[in-house]
PDB file of C-alpha atoms in Angstrom:
ATOM      1  CA  UNK A   1      87.864  76.940-132.502  1.00  0.00           C
ATOM      2  CA  UNK A   2      85.104  74.006-131.307  1.00  0.00           C
ATOM      3  CA  UNK A   3      86.100  72.394-128.156  1.00  0.00           C
ATOM      4  CA  UNK A   4      86.930  68.991-128.185  1.00  0.00           C
ATOM      5  CA  UNK A   5      83.077  68.254-127.268  1.00  0.00           C
ATOM      6  CA  UNK A   6      81.502  70.253-129.216  1.00  0.00           C
ATOM      7  CA  UNK A   7      84.221  68.632-132.383  1.00  0.00           C
ATOM      8  CA  UNK A   8      82.693  65.396-131.166  1.00  0.00           C
ATOM      9  CA  UNK A   9      79.260  66.146-131.397  1.00  0.00           C
ATOM     10  CA  UNK A  10      80.014  67.385-135.204  1.00  0.00           C
ATOM     11  CA  UNK A  11      81.810  64.417-136.437  1.00  0.00           C
ATOM     12  CA  UNK A  12      81.886  61.460-134.995  1.00  0.00           C
ATOM     13  CA  UNK A  13      78.132  61.979-132.883  1.00  0.00           C
ATOM     14  CA  UNK A  14      76.109  59.258-135.676  1.00  0.00           C
ATOM     15  CA  UNK A  15      73.209  56.974-135.590  1.00  0.00           C
ATOM     16  CA  UNK A  16      74.031  54.189-134.085  1.00  0.00           C
ATOM     17  CA  UNK A  17      71.251  51.211-135.480  1.00  0.00           C
ATOM     18  CA  UNK A  18      73.213  48.782-134.170  1.00  0.00           C
ATOM     19  CA  UNK A  19      73.564  49.741-130.177  1.00  0.00           C
ATOM     20  CA  UNK A  20      71.035  49.941-127.653  1.00  0.00           C
ATOM     21  CA  UNK A  21      73.244  53.304-126.539  1.00  0.00           C
ATOM     22  CA  UNK A  22      75.211  55.059-128.516  1.00  0.00           C
ATOM     23  CA  UNK A  23      77.399  57.601-128.053  1.00  0.00           C
ATOM     24  CA  UNK A  24      77.223  60.458-125.496  1.00  0.00           C
ATOM     25  CA  UNK A  25      77.064  58.195-122.167  1.00  0.00           C
ATOM     26  CA  UNK A  26      79.779  56.729-119.638  1.00  0.00           C
ATOM     27  CA  UNK A  27      79.536  53.996-121.846  1.00  0.00           C
ATOM     28  CA  UNK A  28      77.330  52.442-125.017  1.00  0.00           C
ATOM     29  CA  UNK A  29      75.344  50.092-124.795  1.00  0.00           C
ATOM     30  CA  UNK A  30      75.381  46.917-127.281  1.00  0.00           C
ATOM     31  CA  UNK A  31      73.286  43.316-127.074  1.00  0.00           C
ATOM     32  CA  UNK A  32      74.862  40.694-129.058  1.00  0.00           C
ATOM     33  CA  UNK A  33      72.387  39.065-131.194  1.00  0.00           C
ATOM     34  CA  UNK A  34      71.520  35.500-130.591  1.00  0.00           C
ATOM     35  CA  UNK A  35      73.710  32.749-129.934  1.00  0.00           C
ATOM     36  CA  UNK A  36      77.088  34.632-130.964  1.00  0.00           C
ATOM     37  CA  UNK A  37      79.899  34.592-129.557  1.00  0.00           C
ATOM     38  CA  UNK A  38      81.966  38.122-129.672  1.00  0.00           C
ATOM     39  CA  UNK A  39      85.456  39.211-130.947  1.00  0.00           C
ATOM     40  CA  UNK A  40      87.218  41.991-130.390  1.00  0.00           C
ATOM     41  CA  UNK A  41      90.447  43.457-131.288  1.00  0.00           C
ATOM     42  CA  UNK A  42      92.418  46.697-130.986  1.00  0.00           C
ATOM     43  CA  UNK A  43      94.801  48.254-132.790  1.00  0.00           C
ATOM     44  CA  UNK A  44      96.889  51.419-132.658  1.00  0.00           C
ATOM     45  CA  UNK A  45      97.762  53.877-135.514  1.00  0.00           C
ATOM     46  CA  UNK A  46     101.209  56.204-134.422  1.00  0.00           C
ATOM     47  CA  UNK A  47     101.906  59.313-136.826  1.00  0.00           C
ATOM     48  CA  UNK A  48     105.490  58.625-138.042  1.00  0.00           C
ATOM     49  CA  UNK A  49     105.675  54.512-137.168  1.00  0.00           C
ATOM     50  CA  UNK A  50     102.035  53.319-139.207  1.00  0.00           C
ATOM     51  CA  UNK A  51     102.024  56.290-141.203  1.00  0.00           C
ATOM     52  CA  UNK A  52     103.418  59.645-142.582  1.00  0.00           C
ATOM     53  CA  UNK A  53     102.822  63.020-141.243  1.00  0.00           C
ATOM     54  CA  UNK A  54     101.083  63.938-144.008  1.00  0.00           C
ATOM     55  CA  UNK A  55      99.102  61.246-145.039  1.00  0.00           C
ATOM     56  CA  UNK A  56      95.553  61.803-146.321  1.00  0.00           C
ATOM     57  CA  UNK A  57      92.981  62.769-143.067  1.00  0.00           C
ATOM     58  CA  UNK A  58      90.094  61.165-145.418  1.00  0.00           C
ATOM     59  CA  UNK A  59      92.190  58.016-145.850  1.00  0.00           C
ATOM     60  CA  UNK A  60      93.649  58.029-142.513  1.00  0.00           C
ATOM     61  CA  UNK A  61      90.434  57.590-141.156  1.00  0.00           C
ATOM     62  CA  UNK A  62      89.690  55.298-143.185  1.00  0.00           C
ATOM     63  CA  UNK A  63      92.688  52.615-142.729  1.00  0.00           C
ATOM     64  CA  UNK A  64      92.452  53.484-139.222  1.00  0.00           C
ATOM     65  CA  UNK A  65      89.087  51.154-139.240  1.00  0.00           C
ATOM     66  CA  UNK A  66      90.194  49.054-141.843  1.00  0.00           C
ATOM     67  CA  UNK A  67      92.966  47.754-140.486  1.00  0.00           C
ATOM     68  CA  UNK A  68      91.073  46.472-137.090  1.00  0.00           C
ATOM     69  CA  UNK A  69      88.051  44.900-139.342  1.00  0.00           C
ATOM     70  CA  UNK A  70      91.121  43.096-140.991  1.00  0.00           C
ATOM     71  CA  UNK A  71      91.670  41.216-138.220  1.00  0.00           C
ATOM     72  CA  UNK A  72      87.478  40.030-137.427  1.00  0.00           C
ATOM     73  CA  UNK A  73      87.529  38.968-141.155  1.00  0.00           C
ATOM     74  CA  UNK A  74      90.198  36.350-140.082  1.00  0.00           C
ATOM     75  CA  UNK A  75      88.566  34.929-137.383  1.00  0.00           C
ATOM     76  CA  UNK A  76      85.660  35.390-139.851  1.00  0.00           C
ATOM     77  CA  UNK A  77      83.639  37.452-137.261  1.00  0.00           C
ATOM     78  CA  UNK A  78      80.920  39.920-138.720  1.00  0.00           C
ATOM     79  CA  UNK A  79      82.147  43.597-137.724  1.00  0.00           C
ATOM     80  CA  UNK A  80      79.208  45.336-135.573  1.00  0.00           C
ATOM     81  CA  UNK A  81      80.752  48.209-133.429  1.00  0.00           C
ATOM     82  CA  UNK A  82      83.831  50.280-133.391  1.00  0.00           C
ATOM     83  CA  UNK A  83      84.867  53.134-130.670  1.00  0.00           C
ATOM     84  CA  UNK A  84      87.848  55.269-131.057  1.00  0.00           C
ATOM     85  CA  UNK A  85      90.278  56.910-128.800  1.00  0.00           C
ATOM     86  CA  UNK A  86      93.272  58.967-130.225  1.00  0.00           C
ATOM     87  CA  UNK A  87      95.402  62.586-129.840  1.00  0.00           C
ATOM     88  CA  UNK A  88      95.960  64.967-131.811  1.00  0.00           C
ATOM     89  CA  UNK A  89      98.522  67.546-131.624  1.00  0.00           C
ATOM     90  CA  UNK A  90      96.206  70.310-132.569  1.00  0.00           C
ATOM     91  CA  UNK A  91      92.460  71.283-133.221  1.00  0.00           C
ATOM     92  CA  UNK A  92      92.286  71.585-136.820  1.00  0.00           C
ATOM     93  CA  UNK A  93      88.875  70.952-137.489  1.00  0.00           C
ATOM     94  CA  UNK A  94      89.248  70.926-141.388  1.00  0.00           C
ATOM     95  CA  UNK A  95      91.928  67.509-140.147  1.00  0.00           C
ATOM     96  CA  UNK A  96      88.804  66.344-138.224  1.00  0.00           C
ATOM     97  CA  UNK A  97      86.898  67.119-140.680  1.00  0.00           C
ATOM     98  CA  UNK A  98      87.822  64.734-143.518  1.00  0.00           C
ATOM     99  CA  UNK A  99      89.027  62.003-140.852  1.00  0.00           C
ATOM    100  CA  UNK A 100      86.150  61.625-139.592  1.00  0.00           C
ATOM    101  CA  UNK A 101      84.714  61.516-143.292  1.00  0.00           C
ATOM    102  CA  UNK A 102      87.516  58.406-144.351  1.00  0.00           C
ATOM    103  CA  UNK A 103      86.282  56.770-141.347  1.00  0.00           C
ATOM    104  CA  UNK A 104      82.059  56.545-141.354  1.00  0.00           C
ATOM    105  CA  UNK A 105      83.065  55.497-144.812  1.00  0.00           C
ATOM    106  CA  UNK A 106      84.538  52.708-144.055  1.00  0.00           C
ATOM    107  CA  UNK A 107      81.657  51.835-141.441  1.00  0.00           C
ATOM    108  CA  UNK A 108      78.970  52.919-143.493  1.00  0.00           C
ATOM    109  CA  UNK A 109      80.374  50.343-146.259  1.00  0.00           C
ATOM    110  CA  UNK A 110      80.737  46.834-143.564  1.00  0.00           C
ATOM    111  CA  UNK A 111      77.349  48.532-141.946  1.00  0.00           C
ATOM    112  CA  UNK A 112      79.623  49.237-138.489  1.00  0.00           C
ATOM    113  CA  UNK A 113      78.897  51.587-135.563  1.00  0.00           C
ATOM    114  CA  UNK A 114      80.831  53.799-134.112  1.00  0.00           C
ATOM    115  CA  UNK A 115      79.332  53.415-130.772  1.00  0.00           C
ATOM    116  CA  UNK A 116      82.113  55.453-128.120  1.00  0.00           C
ATOM    117  CA  UNK A 117      85.494  56.558-128.018  1.00  0.00           C
ATOM    118  CA  UNK A 118      88.024  60.004-126.152  1.00  0.00           C
ATOM    119  CA  UNK A 119      90.119  62.211-127.368  1.00  0.00           C
ATOM    120  CA  UNK A 120      92.872  63.933-126.607  1.00  0.00           C
ATOM    121  CA  UNK A 121      95.491  66.552-127.307  1.00  0.00           C
ATOM    122  CA  UNK A 122      99.165  64.598-127.919  1.00  0.00           C
ATOM    123  CA  UNK A 123     101.007  63.221-130.786  1.00  0.00           C
ATOM    124  CA  UNK A 124      99.087  62.285-133.313  1.00  0.00           C
ATOM    125  CA  UNK A 125      97.792  58.586-132.260  1.00  0.00           C
ATOM    126  CA  UNK A 126      94.566  56.579-132.831  1.00  0.00           C
ATOM    127  CA  UNK A 127      93.667  53.562-131.102  1.00  0.00           C
ATOM    128  CA  UNK A 128      90.452  51.789-132.581  1.00  0.00           C
ATOM    129  CA  UNK A 129      89.046  48.727-131.369  1.00  0.00           C
ATOM    130  CA  UNK A 130      86.804  46.412-133.378  1.00  0.00           C
ATOM    131  CA  UNK A 131      83.389  44.187-132.227  1.00  0.00           C
ATOM    132  CA  UNK A 132      82.591  41.757-134.588  1.00  0.00           C
ATOM    133  CA  UNK A 133      80.196  38.903-134.010  1.00  0.00           C
ATOM    134  CA  UNK A 134      79.648  34.987-134.654  1.00  0.00           C
ATOM    135  CA  UNK A 135      79.025  31.995-134.370  1.00  0.00           C
ATOM    136  CA  UNK A 136      80.150  29.696-130.858  1.00  0.00           C
ATOM    137  CA  UNK A 137      82.227  27.130-133.167  1.00  0.00           C
ATOM    138  CA  UNK A 138      82.983  28.584-135.868  1.00  0.00           C
ATOM    139  CA  UNK A 139      85.945  30.957-135.302  1.00  0.00           C
ATOM    140  CA  UNK A 140      88.376  30.714-137.517  1.00  0.00           C
ATOM    141  CA  UNK A 141      92.376  30.164-134.765  1.00  0.00           C
ATOM    142  CA  UNK A 142      95.476  30.672-135.941  1.00  0.00           C
ATOM    143  CA  UNK A 143      96.361  27.426-133.995  1.00  0.00           C
ATOM    144  CA  UNK A 144      94.084  24.967-136.132  1.00  0.00           C
ATOM    145  CA  UNK A 145      96.038  23.679-138.914  1.00  0.00           C
ATOM    146  CA  UNK A 146      96.901  20.660-139.940  1.00  0.00           C
ATOM    147  CA  UNK A 147      99.612  19.135-141.340  1.00  0.00           C
ATOM    148  CA  UNK A 148      98.794  18.006-145.275  1.00  0.00           C
ATOM    149  CA  UNK A 149      96.234  20.920-145.260  1.00  0.00           C
ATOM    150  CA  UNK A 150      96.825  23.830-148.114  1.00  0.00           C
ATOM    151  CA  UNK A 151      98.259  27.341-147.596  1.00  0.00           C
ATOM    152  CA  UNK A 152      95.926  30.254-149.077  1.00  0.00           C
ATOM    153  CA  UNK A 153      96.496  33.709-149.701  1.00  0.00           C
ATOM    154  CA  UNK A 154      93.537  36.026-150.381  1.00  0.00           C
ATOM    155  CA  UNK A 155      94.741  39.416-152.992  1.00  0.00           C
ATOM    156  CA  UNK A 156      98.102  40.394-153.466  1.00  0.00           C
ATOM    157  CA  UNK A 157     100.872  41.177-151.175  1.00  0.00           C
ATOM    158  CA  UNK A 158     102.945  43.631-151.355  1.00  0.00           C
ATOM    159  CA  UNK A 159     101.968  46.345-152.866  1.00  0.00           C
ATOM    160  CA  UNK A 160     101.074  48.985-149.865  1.00  0.00           C
ATOM    161  CA  UNK A 161     105.067  48.361-149.045  1.00  0.00           C
ATOM    162  CA  UNK A 162     105.883  49.252-152.784  1.00  0.00           C
ATOM    163  CA  UNK A 163     103.542  51.948-152.357  1.00  0.00           C
ATOM    164  CA  UNK A 164     105.223  53.524-149.240  1.00  0.00           C
ATOM    165  CA  UNK A 165     108.840  52.928-150.934  1.00  0.00           C
ATOM    166  CA  UNK A 166     107.531  54.875-152.966  1.00  0.00           C
ATOM    167  CA  UNK A 167     105.900  57.634-150.529  1.00  0.00           C
ATOM    168  CA  UNK A 168     109.169  57.658-149.575  1.00  0.00           C
ATOM    169  CA  UNK A 169     111.651  57.917-152.249  1.00  0.00           C
ATOM    170  CA  UNK A 170     113.675  54.051-152.093  1.00  0.00           C
ATOM    171  CA  UNK A 171     111.757  53.064-155.205  1.00  0.00           C
ATOM    172  CA  UNK A 172     110.240  54.742-158.555  1.00  0.00           C
ATOM    173  CA  UNK A 173     106.666  53.422-159.194  1.00  0.00           C
ATOM    174  CA  UNK A 174     105.461  53.960-162.678  1.00  0.00           C
ATOM    175  CA  UNK A 175     102.272  56.501-162.941  1.00  0.00           C
ATOM    176  CA  UNK A 176      99.230  53.164-162.434  1.00  0.00           C
ATOM    177  CA  UNK A 177     101.680  51.400-160.094  1.00  0.00           C
ATOM    178  CA  UNK A 178     101.703  54.376-158.022  1.00  0.00           C
ATOM    179  CA  UNK A 179      98.155  55.199-157.076  1.00  0.00           C
ATOM    180  CA  UNK A 180      97.384  51.470-157.266  1.00  0.00           C
ATOM    181  CA  UNK A 181     100.499  51.025-154.656  1.00  0.00           C
ATOM    182  CA  UNK A 182      99.380  53.503-152.120  1.00  0.00           C
ATOM    183  CA  UNK A 183      95.617  53.431-152.240  1.00  0.00           C
ATOM    184  CA  UNK A 184      97.165  49.683-150.724  1.00  0.00           C
ATOM    185  CA  UNK A 185      98.782  51.496-148.516  1.00  0.00           C
ATOM    186  CA  UNK A 186      96.671  54.306-147.385  1.00  0.00           C
ATOM    187  CA  UNK A 187      93.479  52.692-148.171  1.00  0.00           C
ATOM    188  CA  UNK A 188      93.519  48.882-147.620  1.00  0.00           C
ATOM    189  CA  UNK A 189      89.899  46.369-148.161  1.00  0.00           C
ATOM    190  CA  UNK A 190      89.244  44.169-145.328  1.00  0.00           C
ATOM    191  CA  UNK A 191      88.481  41.508-146.223  1.00  0.00           C
ATOM    192  CA  UNK A 192      85.165  40.338-143.990  1.00  0.00           C
ATOM    193  CA  UNK A 193      82.578  38.835-147.003  1.00  0.00           C
ATOM    194  CA  UNK A 194      85.545  36.484-147.644  1.00  0.00           C
ATOM    195  CA  UNK A 195      86.648  35.700-144.092  1.00  0.00           C
ATOM    196  CA  UNK A 196      82.946  35.106-142.529  1.00  0.00           C
ATOM    197  CA  UNK A 197      82.957  32.533-146.086  1.00  0.00           C
ATOM    198  CA  UNK A 198      85.779  30.756-144.732  1.00  0.00           C
ATOM    199  CA  UNK A 199      84.068  29.837-140.988  1.00  0.00           C
ATOM    200  CA  UNK A 200      83.466  26.302-142.871  1.00  0.00           C
ATOM    201  CA  UNK A 201      85.877  25.888-145.570  1.00  0.00           C
ATOM    202  CA  UNK A 202      89.354  26.804-143.352  1.00  0.00           C
ATOM    203  CA  UNK A 203      91.033  25.359-140.461  1.00  0.00           C
ATOM    204  CA  UNK A 204      93.555  28.275-139.495  1.00  0.00           C
ATOM    205  CA  UNK A 205      93.946  32.123-140.886  1.00  0.00           C
ATOM    206  CA  UNK A 206      95.199  34.835-139.302  1.00  0.00           C
ATOM    207  CA  UNK A 207      95.427  38.470-141.604  1.00  0.00           C
ATOM    208  CA  UNK A 208      98.896  40.348-142.752  1.00  0.00           C
ATOM    209  CA  UNK A 209      99.511  42.972-140.954  1.00  0.00           C
ATOM    210  CA  UNK A 210     103.114  42.653-140.535  1.00  0.00           C
ATOM    211  CA  UNK A 211     104.480  40.477-143.372  1.00  0.00           C
ATOM    212  CA  UNK A 212     103.298  37.149-144.833  1.00  0.00           C
ATOM    213  CA  UNK A 213     106.367  35.154-144.068  1.00  0.00           C
ATOM    214  CA  UNK A 214     106.162  36.278-140.171  1.00  0.00           C
ATOM    215  CA  UNK A 215     102.275  36.265-140.134  1.00  0.00           C
ATOM    216  CA  UNK A 216     102.414  32.409-141.149  1.00  0.00           C
ATOM    217  CA  UNK A 217     105.867  32.297-138.850  1.00  0.00           C
ATOM    218  CA  UNK A 218     102.796  32.962-135.816  1.00  0.00           C
ATOM    219  CA  UNK A 219     100.149  29.484-137.732  1.00  0.00           C
ATOM    220  CA  UNK A 220     102.965  27.683-137.511  1.00  0.00           C
ATOM    221  CA  UNK A 221     103.860  27.998-134.139  1.00  0.00           C
ATOM    222  CA  UNK A 222     100.486  27.847-132.699  1.00  0.00           C
ATOM    223  CA  UNK A 223      99.902  25.202-134.615  1.00  0.00           C
ATOM    224  CA  UNK A 224     102.783  23.358-133.854  1.00  0.00           C
ATOM    225  CA  UNK A 225     103.622  22.223-137.284  1.00  0.00           C
ATOM    226  CA  UNK A 226     106.063  23.391-140.302  1.00  0.00           C
ATOM    227  CA  UNK A 227     105.640  25.705-143.999  1.00  0.00           C
ATOM    228  CA  UNK A 228     106.688  25.333-146.776  1.00  0.00           C
ATOM    229  CA  UNK A 229     105.998  28.568-149.809  1.00  0.00           C
ATOM    230  CA  UNK A 230     106.421  28.304-152.379  1.00  0.00           C
ATOM    231  CA  UNK A 231     107.104  31.290-155.173  1.00  0.00           C
ATOM    232  CA  UNK A 232     106.237  29.906-158.368  1.00  0.00           C
ATOM    233  CA  UNK A 233     102.326  29.539-156.554  1.00  0.00           C
ATOM    234  CA  UNK A 234     102.375  33.616-155.767  1.00  0.00           C
ATOM    235  CA  UNK A 235     100.930  36.101-156.987  1.00  0.00           C
ATOM    236  CA  UNK A 236     103.515  37.459-160.171  1.00  0.00           C
ATOM    237  CA  UNK A 237     105.562  39.992-158.855  1.00  0.00           C
ATOM    238  CA  UNK A 238     105.068  43.924-160.822  1.00  0.00           C
ATOM    239  CA  UNK A 239     106.231  44.788-163.585  1.00  0.00           C
ATOM    240  CA  UNK A 240     109.312  47.287-163.694  1.00  0.00           C
ATOM    241  CA  UNK A 241     110.064  46.478-160.597  1.00  0.00           C
ATOM    242  CA  UNK A 242     113.659  45.214-159.259  1.00  0.00           C
ATOM    243  CA  UNK A 243     112.854  41.952-158.992  1.00  0.00           C
ATOM    244  CA  UNK A 244     114.961  42.222-155.213  1.00  0.00           C
ATOM    245  CA  UNK A 245     112.738  44.659-154.077  1.00  0.00           C
ATOM    246  CA  UNK A 246     109.563  43.879-154.965  1.00  0.00           C
ATOM    247  CA  UNK A 247     109.897  40.194-153.699  1.00  0.00           C
ATOM    248  CA  UNK A 248     111.246  41.765-150.577  1.00  0.00           C
ATOM    249  CA  UNK A 249     108.106  43.509-149.941  1.00  0.00           C
ATOM    250  CA  UNK A 250     106.064  40.568-151.100  1.00  0.00           C
ATOM    251  CA  UNK A 251     107.029  37.880-148.864  1.00  0.00           C
ATOM    252  CA  UNK A 252     107.354  40.210-145.549  1.00  0.00           C
ATOM    253  CA  UNK A 253     106.706  44.142-146.775  1.00  0.00           C
ATOM    254  CA  UNK A 254     103.490  43.636-144.869  1.00  0.00           C
ATOM    255  CA  UNK A 255     100.324  46.268-144.641  1.00  0.00           C
ATOM    256  CA  UNK A 256      98.490  44.446-146.516  1.00  0.00           C
ATOM    257  CA  UNK A 257      95.030  43.295-144.588  1.00  0.00           C
ATOM    258  CA  UNK A 258      95.175  40.469-147.034  1.00  0.00           C
ATOM    259  CA  UNK A 259      93.612  37.054-145.586  1.00  0.00           C
ATOM    260  CA  UNK A 260      96.946  33.995-144.900  1.00  0.00           C
ATOM    261  CA  UNK A 261      94.255  30.810-144.076  1.00  0.00           C
ATOM    262  CA  UNK A 262      94.623  26.683-144.152  1.00  0.00           C
ATOM    263  CA  UNK A 263      92.081  24.505-145.817  1.00  0.00           C
ATOM    264  CA  UNK A 264      91.926  20.686-146.205  1.00  0.00           C
ATOM    265  CA  UNK A 265      93.060  19.305-149.924  1.00  0.00           C
ATOM    266  CA  UNK A 266      89.055  18.377-151.338  1.00  0.00           C
ATOM    267  CA  UNK A 267      88.367  22.386-150.403  1.00  0.00           C
ATOM    268  CA  UNK A 268      90.214  23.608-153.839  1.00  0.00           C
ATOM    269  CA  UNK A 269      86.921  23.259-155.621  1.00  0.00           C
ATOM    270  CA  UNK A 270      84.842  25.088-153.293  1.00  0.00           C
ATOM    271  CA  UNK A 271      87.913  27.372-153.061  1.00  0.00           C
ATOM    272  CA  UNK A 272      88.030  27.885-156.566  1.00  0.00           C
ATOM    273  CA  UNK A 273      84.813  28.850-156.877  1.00  0.00           C
ATOM    274  CA  UNK A 274      84.753  31.429-153.857  1.00  0.00           C
ATOM    275  CA  UNK A 275      87.324  32.894-155.894  1.00  0.00           C
ATOM    276  CA  UNK A 276      85.359  34.124-158.709  1.00  0.00           C
ATOM    277  CA  UNK A 277      82.393  34.467-156.827  1.00  0.00           C
ATOM    278  CA  UNK A 278      83.704  37.624-154.875  1.00  0.00           C
ATOM    279  CA  UNK A 279      85.761  38.245-157.566  1.00  0.00           C
ATOM    280  CA  UNK A 280      89.259  38.484-155.207  1.00  0.00           C
ATOM    281  CA  UNK A 281      92.136  36.097-156.291  1.00  0.00           C
ATOM    282  CA  UNK A 282      93.120  33.121-153.576  1.00  0.00           C
ATOM    283  CA  UNK A 283      95.629  31.593-154.291  1.00  0.00           C
ATOM    284  CA  UNK A 284      97.271  28.170-153.037  1.00  0.00           C
ATOM    285  CA  UNK A 285     101.073  28.792-152.211  1.00  0.00           C
ATOM    286  CA  UNK A 286     101.987  26.403-150.673  1.00  0.00           C
ATOM    287  CA  UNK A 287     101.166  23.807-148.046  1.00  0.00           C
ATOM    288  CA  UNK A 288     101.168  22.579-144.211  1.00  0.00           C
ATOM    289  CA  UNK A 289     103.929  20.238-142.928  1.00  0.00           C
ATOM    290  CA  UNK A 290     104.007  17.825-140.228  1.00  0.00           C
ATOM    291  CA  UNK A 291     108.009  18.835-139.249  1.00  0.00           C
ATOM    292  CA  UNK A 292     109.868  21.217-138.372  1.00  0.00           C
ATOM    293  CA  UNK A 293     107.616  22.402-136.232  1.00  0.00           C
ATOM    294  CA  UNK A 294     107.512  26.213-136.235  1.00  0.00           C
ATOM    295  CA  UNK A 295     109.674  27.103-139.454  1.00  0.00           C
ATOM    296  CA  UNK A 296     108.652  27.505-142.233  1.00  0.00           C
ATOM    297  CA  UNK A 297     110.809  26.616-145.550  1.00  0.00           C
ATOM    298  CA  UNK A 298     110.261  29.338-148.884  1.00  0.00           C
ATOM    299  CA  UNK A 299     111.261  27.549-151.604  1.00  0.00           C
ATOM    300  CA  UNK A 300     111.391  27.990-155.922  1.00  0.00           C
ATOM    301  CA  UNK A 301     109.644  26.050-158.836  1.00  0.00           C
ATOM    302  CA  UNK A 302     111.727  23.428-158.644  1.00  0.00           C
ATOM    303  CA  UNK A 303     111.510  23.068-154.777  1.00  0.00           C
ATOM    304  CA  UNK A 304     114.326  24.054-154.223  1.00  0.00           C
ATOM    305  CA  UNK A 305     115.132  25.737-150.397  1.00  0.00           C
ATOM    306  CA  UNK A 306     115.341  29.807-151.891  1.00  0.00           C
ATOM    307  CA  UNK A 307     117.458  31.613-148.520  1.00  0.00           C
ATOM    308  CA  UNK A 308     114.988  34.263-147.282  1.00  0.00           C
ATOM    309  CA  UNK A 309     115.927  36.011-144.363  1.00  0.00           C
ATOM    310  CA  UNK A 310     113.766  38.894-143.717  1.00  0.00           C
ATOM    311  CA  UNK A 311     110.338  38.258-142.095  1.00  0.00           C
ATOM    312  CA  UNK A 312     108.667  41.117-141.914  1.00  0.00           C
ATOM    313  CA  UNK A 313     108.216  44.099-139.209  1.00  0.00           C
ATOM    314  CA  UNK A 314     108.472  44.417-135.542  1.00  0.00           C
ATOM    315  CA  UNK A 315     108.076  47.677-133.578  1.00  0.00           C
ATOM    316  CA  UNK A 316     110.893  46.177-131.188  1.00  0.00           C
ATOM    317  CA  UNK A 317     113.192  44.659-133.176  1.00  0.00           C
TER     318      UNK A 317
END
């Protein structure tokens, strides 16, 4: 079997045109564009916690990068570079080759150079650091939501959680919906272009990774505001699924990697036009309130409060 360094050379050493120096030395050498800030994020994917043991390696390679690109997107940053560290239980070259193909497919789609990393033997655990850049005054932060802002959501939350429920035998999905939901779980699409276009339109933003309500709570707490989210303004629930399960997945399922953001009321027409241009639904699903600070209220079509205790995923809950 190939050595550690041979595996890296064969499958992870690719041209890095955006780096002064890529893999093969003690460090990569990177030069940000003039006048730009760097945005840096790290995500860890652990077998049994973030993905099932029999997950397709190519899909896992894609997702390992995609989840970190989603963080960059939520800040309005353009992705540039990535570093990958991981532990693997065996030196299965077929698995590594398929994983690398998925990783570099995602990297190629978003013009990301993989410039280094590390590997060791151990339980399957993948840790990726992504680096992007953006103008100094354009970062989309969690602490910038303002009372009176509209609350917007891209795409459709809940599909990934339904896909996981199907794979775990907690739900049975029809063939078409099953394919959609499992793909959403295993090969999410980071909203990179949306994040960049929101730099001049949104006030605050976050990517939905732990659950819609959980991540909205991060925004309202850091912005010192409250929020109301309307069930009637969210994407329609998938048909053929028990409604309570579908609603739970939509509000608290997580693993969606959509962007939740706030914007002034007078931006509605521009955001509607952007949705059409990107061919990506943007749902005006609620509003930011002055009070109660740090709280999120869920209401029905008539504006009446709905009791929904579940919020989202917590590794230590």
